[in-house]
C-alpha positions as a Markdown table, in Angstrom:
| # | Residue | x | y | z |
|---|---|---|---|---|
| 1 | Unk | -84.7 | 105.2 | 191.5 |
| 2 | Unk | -85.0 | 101.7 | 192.8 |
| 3 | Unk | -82.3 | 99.2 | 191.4 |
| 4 | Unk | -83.3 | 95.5 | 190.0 |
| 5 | Unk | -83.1 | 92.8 | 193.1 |
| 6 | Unk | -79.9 | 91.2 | 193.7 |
| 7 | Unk | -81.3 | 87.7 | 191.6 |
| 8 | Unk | -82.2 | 89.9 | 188.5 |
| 9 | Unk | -79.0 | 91.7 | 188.3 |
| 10 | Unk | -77.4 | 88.2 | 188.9 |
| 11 | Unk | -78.9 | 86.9 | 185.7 |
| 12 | Unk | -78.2 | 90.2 | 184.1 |
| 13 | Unk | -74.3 | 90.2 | 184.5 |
| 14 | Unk | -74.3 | 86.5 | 184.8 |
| 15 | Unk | -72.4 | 86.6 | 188.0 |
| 16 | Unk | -72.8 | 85.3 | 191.4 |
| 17 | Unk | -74.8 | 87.0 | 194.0 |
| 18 | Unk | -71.8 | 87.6 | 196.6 |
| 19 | Unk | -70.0 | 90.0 | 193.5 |
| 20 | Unk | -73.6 | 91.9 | 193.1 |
| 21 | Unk | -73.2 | 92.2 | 197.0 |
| 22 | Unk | -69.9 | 93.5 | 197.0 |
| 23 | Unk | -70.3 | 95.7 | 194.6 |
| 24 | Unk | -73.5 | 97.4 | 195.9 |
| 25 | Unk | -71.7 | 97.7 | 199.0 |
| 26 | Unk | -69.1 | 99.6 | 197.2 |
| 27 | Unk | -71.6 | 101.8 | 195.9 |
| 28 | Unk | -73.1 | 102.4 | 199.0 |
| 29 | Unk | -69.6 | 103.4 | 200.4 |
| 30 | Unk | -69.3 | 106.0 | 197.5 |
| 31 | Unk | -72.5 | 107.4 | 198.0 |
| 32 | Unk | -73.8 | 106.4 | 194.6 |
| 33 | Unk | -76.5 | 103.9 | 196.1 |
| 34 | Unk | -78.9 | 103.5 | 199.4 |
| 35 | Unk | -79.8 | 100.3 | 200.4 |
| 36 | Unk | -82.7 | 100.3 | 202.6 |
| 37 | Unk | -84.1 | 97.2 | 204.5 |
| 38 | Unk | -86.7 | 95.7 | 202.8 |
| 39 | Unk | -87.1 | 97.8 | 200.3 |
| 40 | Unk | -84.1 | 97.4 | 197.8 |
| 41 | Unk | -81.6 | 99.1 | 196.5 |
| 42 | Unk | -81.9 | 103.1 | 195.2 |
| 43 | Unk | -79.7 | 104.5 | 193.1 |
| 44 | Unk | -79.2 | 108.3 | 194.8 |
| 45 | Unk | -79.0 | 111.3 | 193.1 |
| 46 | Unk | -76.1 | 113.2 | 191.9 |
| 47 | Unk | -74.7 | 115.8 | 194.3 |
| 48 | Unk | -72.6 | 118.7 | 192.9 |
| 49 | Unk | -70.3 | 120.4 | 194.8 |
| 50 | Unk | -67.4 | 123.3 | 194.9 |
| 51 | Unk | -65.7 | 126.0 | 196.8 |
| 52 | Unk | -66.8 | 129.5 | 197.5 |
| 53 | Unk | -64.1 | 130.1 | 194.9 |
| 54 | Unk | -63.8 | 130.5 | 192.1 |
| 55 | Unk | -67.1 | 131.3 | 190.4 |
| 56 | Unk | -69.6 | 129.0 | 189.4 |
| 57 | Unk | -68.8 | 128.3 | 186.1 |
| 58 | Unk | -65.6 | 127.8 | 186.9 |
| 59 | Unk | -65.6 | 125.6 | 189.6 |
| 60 | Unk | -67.9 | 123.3 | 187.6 |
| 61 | Unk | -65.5 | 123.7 | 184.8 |
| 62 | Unk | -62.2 | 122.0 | 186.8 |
| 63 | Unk | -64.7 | 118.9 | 187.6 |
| 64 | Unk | -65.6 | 118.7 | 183.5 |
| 65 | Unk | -69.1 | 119.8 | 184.4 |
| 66 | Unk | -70.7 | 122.1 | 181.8 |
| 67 | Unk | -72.8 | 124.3 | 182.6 |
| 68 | Unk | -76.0 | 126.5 | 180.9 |
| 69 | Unk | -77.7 | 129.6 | 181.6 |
| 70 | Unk | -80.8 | 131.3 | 180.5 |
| 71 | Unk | -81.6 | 134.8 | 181.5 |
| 72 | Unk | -84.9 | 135.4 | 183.1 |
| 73 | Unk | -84.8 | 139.2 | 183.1 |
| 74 | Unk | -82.2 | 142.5 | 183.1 |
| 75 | Unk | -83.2 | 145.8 | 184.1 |
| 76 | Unk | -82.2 | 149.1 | 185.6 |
| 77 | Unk | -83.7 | 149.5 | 189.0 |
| 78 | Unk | -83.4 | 151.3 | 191.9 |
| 79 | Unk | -81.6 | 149.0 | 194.5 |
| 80 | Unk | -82.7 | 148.2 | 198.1 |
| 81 | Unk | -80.6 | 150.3 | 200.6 |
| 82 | Unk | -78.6 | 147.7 | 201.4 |
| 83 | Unk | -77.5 | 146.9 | 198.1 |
| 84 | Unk | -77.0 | 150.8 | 197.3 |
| 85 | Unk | -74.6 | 151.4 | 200.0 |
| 86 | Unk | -72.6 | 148.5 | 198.7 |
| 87 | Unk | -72.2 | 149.1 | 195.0 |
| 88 | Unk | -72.7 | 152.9 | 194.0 |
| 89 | Unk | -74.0 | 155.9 | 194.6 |
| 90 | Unk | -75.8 | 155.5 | 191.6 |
| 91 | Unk | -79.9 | 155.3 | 191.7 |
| 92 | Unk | -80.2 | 152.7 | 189.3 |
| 93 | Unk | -77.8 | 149.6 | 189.0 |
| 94 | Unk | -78.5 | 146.9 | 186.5 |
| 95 | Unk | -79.7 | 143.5 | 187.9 |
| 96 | Unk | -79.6 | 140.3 | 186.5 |
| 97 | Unk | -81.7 | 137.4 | 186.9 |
| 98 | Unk | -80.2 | 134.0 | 185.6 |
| 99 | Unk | -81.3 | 130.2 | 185.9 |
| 100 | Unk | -78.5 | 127.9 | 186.0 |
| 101 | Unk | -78.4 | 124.3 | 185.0 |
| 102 | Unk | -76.3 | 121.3 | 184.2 |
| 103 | Unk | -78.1 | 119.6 | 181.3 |
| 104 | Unk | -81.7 | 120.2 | 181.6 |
| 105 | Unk | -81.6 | 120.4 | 185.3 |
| 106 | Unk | -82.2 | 123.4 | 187.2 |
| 107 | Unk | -79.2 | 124.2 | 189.7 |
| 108 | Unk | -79.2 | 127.5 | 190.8 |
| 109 | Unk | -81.2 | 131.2 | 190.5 |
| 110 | Unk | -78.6 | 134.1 | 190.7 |
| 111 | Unk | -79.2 | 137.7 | 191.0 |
| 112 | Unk | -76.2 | 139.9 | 190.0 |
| 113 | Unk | -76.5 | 143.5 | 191.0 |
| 114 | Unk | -73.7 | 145.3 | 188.9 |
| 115 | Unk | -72.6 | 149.0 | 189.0 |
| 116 | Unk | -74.4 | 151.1 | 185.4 |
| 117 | Unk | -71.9 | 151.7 | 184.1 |
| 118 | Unk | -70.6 | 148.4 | 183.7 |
| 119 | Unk | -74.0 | 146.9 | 183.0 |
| 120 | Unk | -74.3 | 149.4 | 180.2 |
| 121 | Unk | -71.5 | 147.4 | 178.5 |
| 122 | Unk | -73.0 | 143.6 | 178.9 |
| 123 | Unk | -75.6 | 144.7 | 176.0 |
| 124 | Unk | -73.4 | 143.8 | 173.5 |
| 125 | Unk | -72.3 | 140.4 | 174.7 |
| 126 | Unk | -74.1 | 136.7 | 174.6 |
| 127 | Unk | -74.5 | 136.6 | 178.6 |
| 128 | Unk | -75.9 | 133.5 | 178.3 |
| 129 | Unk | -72.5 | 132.1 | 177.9 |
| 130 | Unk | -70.5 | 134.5 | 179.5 |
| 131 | Unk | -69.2 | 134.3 | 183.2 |
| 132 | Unk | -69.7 | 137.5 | 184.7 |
| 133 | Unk | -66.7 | 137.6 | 187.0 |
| 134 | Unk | -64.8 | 137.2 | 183.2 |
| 135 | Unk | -67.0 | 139.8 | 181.4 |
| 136 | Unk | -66.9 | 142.6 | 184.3 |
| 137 | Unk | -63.1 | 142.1 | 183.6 |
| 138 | Unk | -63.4 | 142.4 | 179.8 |
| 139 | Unk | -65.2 | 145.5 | 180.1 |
| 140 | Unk | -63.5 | 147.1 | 182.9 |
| 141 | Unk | -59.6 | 145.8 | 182.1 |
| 142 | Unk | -59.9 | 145.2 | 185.7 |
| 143 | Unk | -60.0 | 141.2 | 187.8 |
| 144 | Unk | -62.0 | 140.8 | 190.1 |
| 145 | Unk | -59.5 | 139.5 | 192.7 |
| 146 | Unk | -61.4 | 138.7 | 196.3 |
| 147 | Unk | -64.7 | 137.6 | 196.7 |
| 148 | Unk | -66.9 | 137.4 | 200.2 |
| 149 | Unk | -69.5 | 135.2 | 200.7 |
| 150 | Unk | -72.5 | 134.2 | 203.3 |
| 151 | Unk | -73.9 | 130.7 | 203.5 |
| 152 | Unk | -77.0 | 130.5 | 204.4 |
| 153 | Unk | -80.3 | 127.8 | 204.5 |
| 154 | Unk | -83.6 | 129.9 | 202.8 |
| 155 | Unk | -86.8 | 128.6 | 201.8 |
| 156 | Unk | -87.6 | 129.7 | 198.7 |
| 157 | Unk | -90.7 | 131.9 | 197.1 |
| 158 | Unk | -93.2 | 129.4 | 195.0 |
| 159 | Unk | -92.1 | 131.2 | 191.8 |
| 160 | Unk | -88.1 | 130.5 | 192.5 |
| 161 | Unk | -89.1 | 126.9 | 193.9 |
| 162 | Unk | -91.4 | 126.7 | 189.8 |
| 163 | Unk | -87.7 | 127.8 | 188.4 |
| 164 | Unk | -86.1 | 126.0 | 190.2 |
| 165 | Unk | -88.2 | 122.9 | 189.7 |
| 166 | Unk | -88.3 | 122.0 | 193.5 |
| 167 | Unk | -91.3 | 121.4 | 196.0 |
| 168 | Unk | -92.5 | 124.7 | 197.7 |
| 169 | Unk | -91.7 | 125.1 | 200.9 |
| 170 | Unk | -88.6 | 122.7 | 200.5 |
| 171 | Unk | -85.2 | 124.4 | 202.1 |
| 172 | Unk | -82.7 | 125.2 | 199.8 |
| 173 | Unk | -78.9 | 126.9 | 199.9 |
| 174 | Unk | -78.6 | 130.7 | 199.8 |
| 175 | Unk | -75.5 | 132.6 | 199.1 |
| 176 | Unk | -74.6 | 136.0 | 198.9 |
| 177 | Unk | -71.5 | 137.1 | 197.5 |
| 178 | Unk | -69.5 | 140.3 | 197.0 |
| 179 | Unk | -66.9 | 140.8 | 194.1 |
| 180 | Unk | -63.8 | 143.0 | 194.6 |
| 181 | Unk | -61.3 | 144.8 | 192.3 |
| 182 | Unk | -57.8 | 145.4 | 193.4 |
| 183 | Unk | -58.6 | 148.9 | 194.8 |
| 184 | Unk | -61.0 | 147.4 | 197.0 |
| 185 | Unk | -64.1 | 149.0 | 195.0 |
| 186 | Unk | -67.1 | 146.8 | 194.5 |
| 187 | Unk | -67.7 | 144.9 | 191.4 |
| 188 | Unk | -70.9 | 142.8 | 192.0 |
| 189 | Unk | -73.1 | 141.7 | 194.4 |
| 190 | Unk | -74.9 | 138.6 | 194.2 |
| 191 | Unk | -77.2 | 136.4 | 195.8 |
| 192 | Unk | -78.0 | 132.7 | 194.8 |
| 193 | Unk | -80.2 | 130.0 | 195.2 |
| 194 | Unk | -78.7 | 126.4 | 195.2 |
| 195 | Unk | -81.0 | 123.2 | 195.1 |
| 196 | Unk | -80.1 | 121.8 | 197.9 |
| 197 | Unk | -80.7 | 118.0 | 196.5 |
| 198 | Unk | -78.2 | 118.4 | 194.1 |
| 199 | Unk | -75.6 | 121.0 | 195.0 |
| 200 | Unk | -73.5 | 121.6 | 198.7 |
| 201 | Unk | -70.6 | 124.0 | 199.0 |
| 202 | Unk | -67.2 | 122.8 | 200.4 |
| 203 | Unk | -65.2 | 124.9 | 202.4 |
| 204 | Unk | -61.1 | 124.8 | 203.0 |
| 205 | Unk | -60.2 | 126.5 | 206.1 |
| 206 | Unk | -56.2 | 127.5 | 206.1 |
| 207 | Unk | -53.6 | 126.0 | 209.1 |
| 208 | Unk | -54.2 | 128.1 | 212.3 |
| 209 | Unk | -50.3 | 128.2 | 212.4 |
| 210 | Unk | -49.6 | 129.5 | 209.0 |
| 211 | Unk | -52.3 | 131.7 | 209.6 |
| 212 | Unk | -50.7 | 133.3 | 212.8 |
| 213 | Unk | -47.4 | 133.5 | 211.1 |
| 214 | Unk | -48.7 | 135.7 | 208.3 |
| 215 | Unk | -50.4 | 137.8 | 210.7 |
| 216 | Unk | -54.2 | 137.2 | 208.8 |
């Protein structure tokens, strides 16, 4: 969005030009604004951000970021092979479609492939606003404690890039991620699709040395 020029915020604030100066140039330095020759001043767009762990909901929760979800379909179906060999020996596995947003902006599109048995038990539950990682747990009695996860760039199919409220045929961010219990069965497998203009992940690597010393 293109800021006012540096005379009308002058006579906006009713301050001097070299304190609108400075303070764009802060803004620039925090990422909040582009300045581009000629052109003016933009105000950029928010960029969200968090760690492979925890989940989603979570990790938006520790910055204060609230976060909405609407199912777009749940059904039995008969997995791909690939997710089948994962998750159960089942035929069917229940899969989740859910749109993710932070206000009335569209963040992500997740697909959760979960085990019947446990699906069978999210009927009776709002899973609009439930985490899943915290409702498998409720109807299991069992955390999920280790999650594995696959970053990836994707371009989207026109009808994610409609949910998602991107161009088609922009990139976007795809993860896939597995959930584990304790025992080192599977709990969930999931893959997502980030918008890319407004969410990155951020990744914490552990000290080599400490590494080595624990023998990891």
């Amino acid at each position: 969005m293109l800021m006012p020029t540096e005379y009308e915020l002058c006579k906006l604030y009713d301050v001097s030009r070299i304190t609108i100066r400075r303070a764009l140039q802060e803004a620039e330095k925090e990422g909040l604004v582009e300045r581009i020759q000629g052109k003016g001043s933009f105000v950029k767009k928010r960029r969200y951000h968090s760690t492979m762990q925890p989940g989603f909901r979570d990790s938006m929760a520790q910055q204060g970021i609230s976060i909405s979800s609407k199912i777009l379909s749940a059904e039995l179906i008969s997995p791909a092979p690939d997710i089948q060999s994962k998750l159960t020996s089942d035929d069917e596995v229940w899969h989740f479609v859910r749109l993710r947003s932070i206000g009335e902006t569209p963040v992500a599109l997740m697909e959760s492939f979960i085990p019947k048995s446990i699906g069978e038990k999210f009927r009776q539950y709002n899973l609009e606003n439930a985490s899943f990682y915290h409702l498998i747990s409720s109807v299991t009695g069992r955390e999920i404690v280790d999650t594995q996860g696959s970053v990836t760039a994707i371009i989207p199919s026109q009808e994610q890039c409609e949910a998602l409220h991107v161009p088609y045929g922009s990139p976007h961010i795809w993860y896939r991620s597995i959930g584990y219990f304790a025992d080192g069965t599977i709990a969930e497998v999931s893959s997502s699709i980030f918008n890319s203009d407004l969410y990155e992940f951020s990744v914490k690597y552990e000290d080599l040395k400490t590494r080595g010393k624990n023998g990891s």
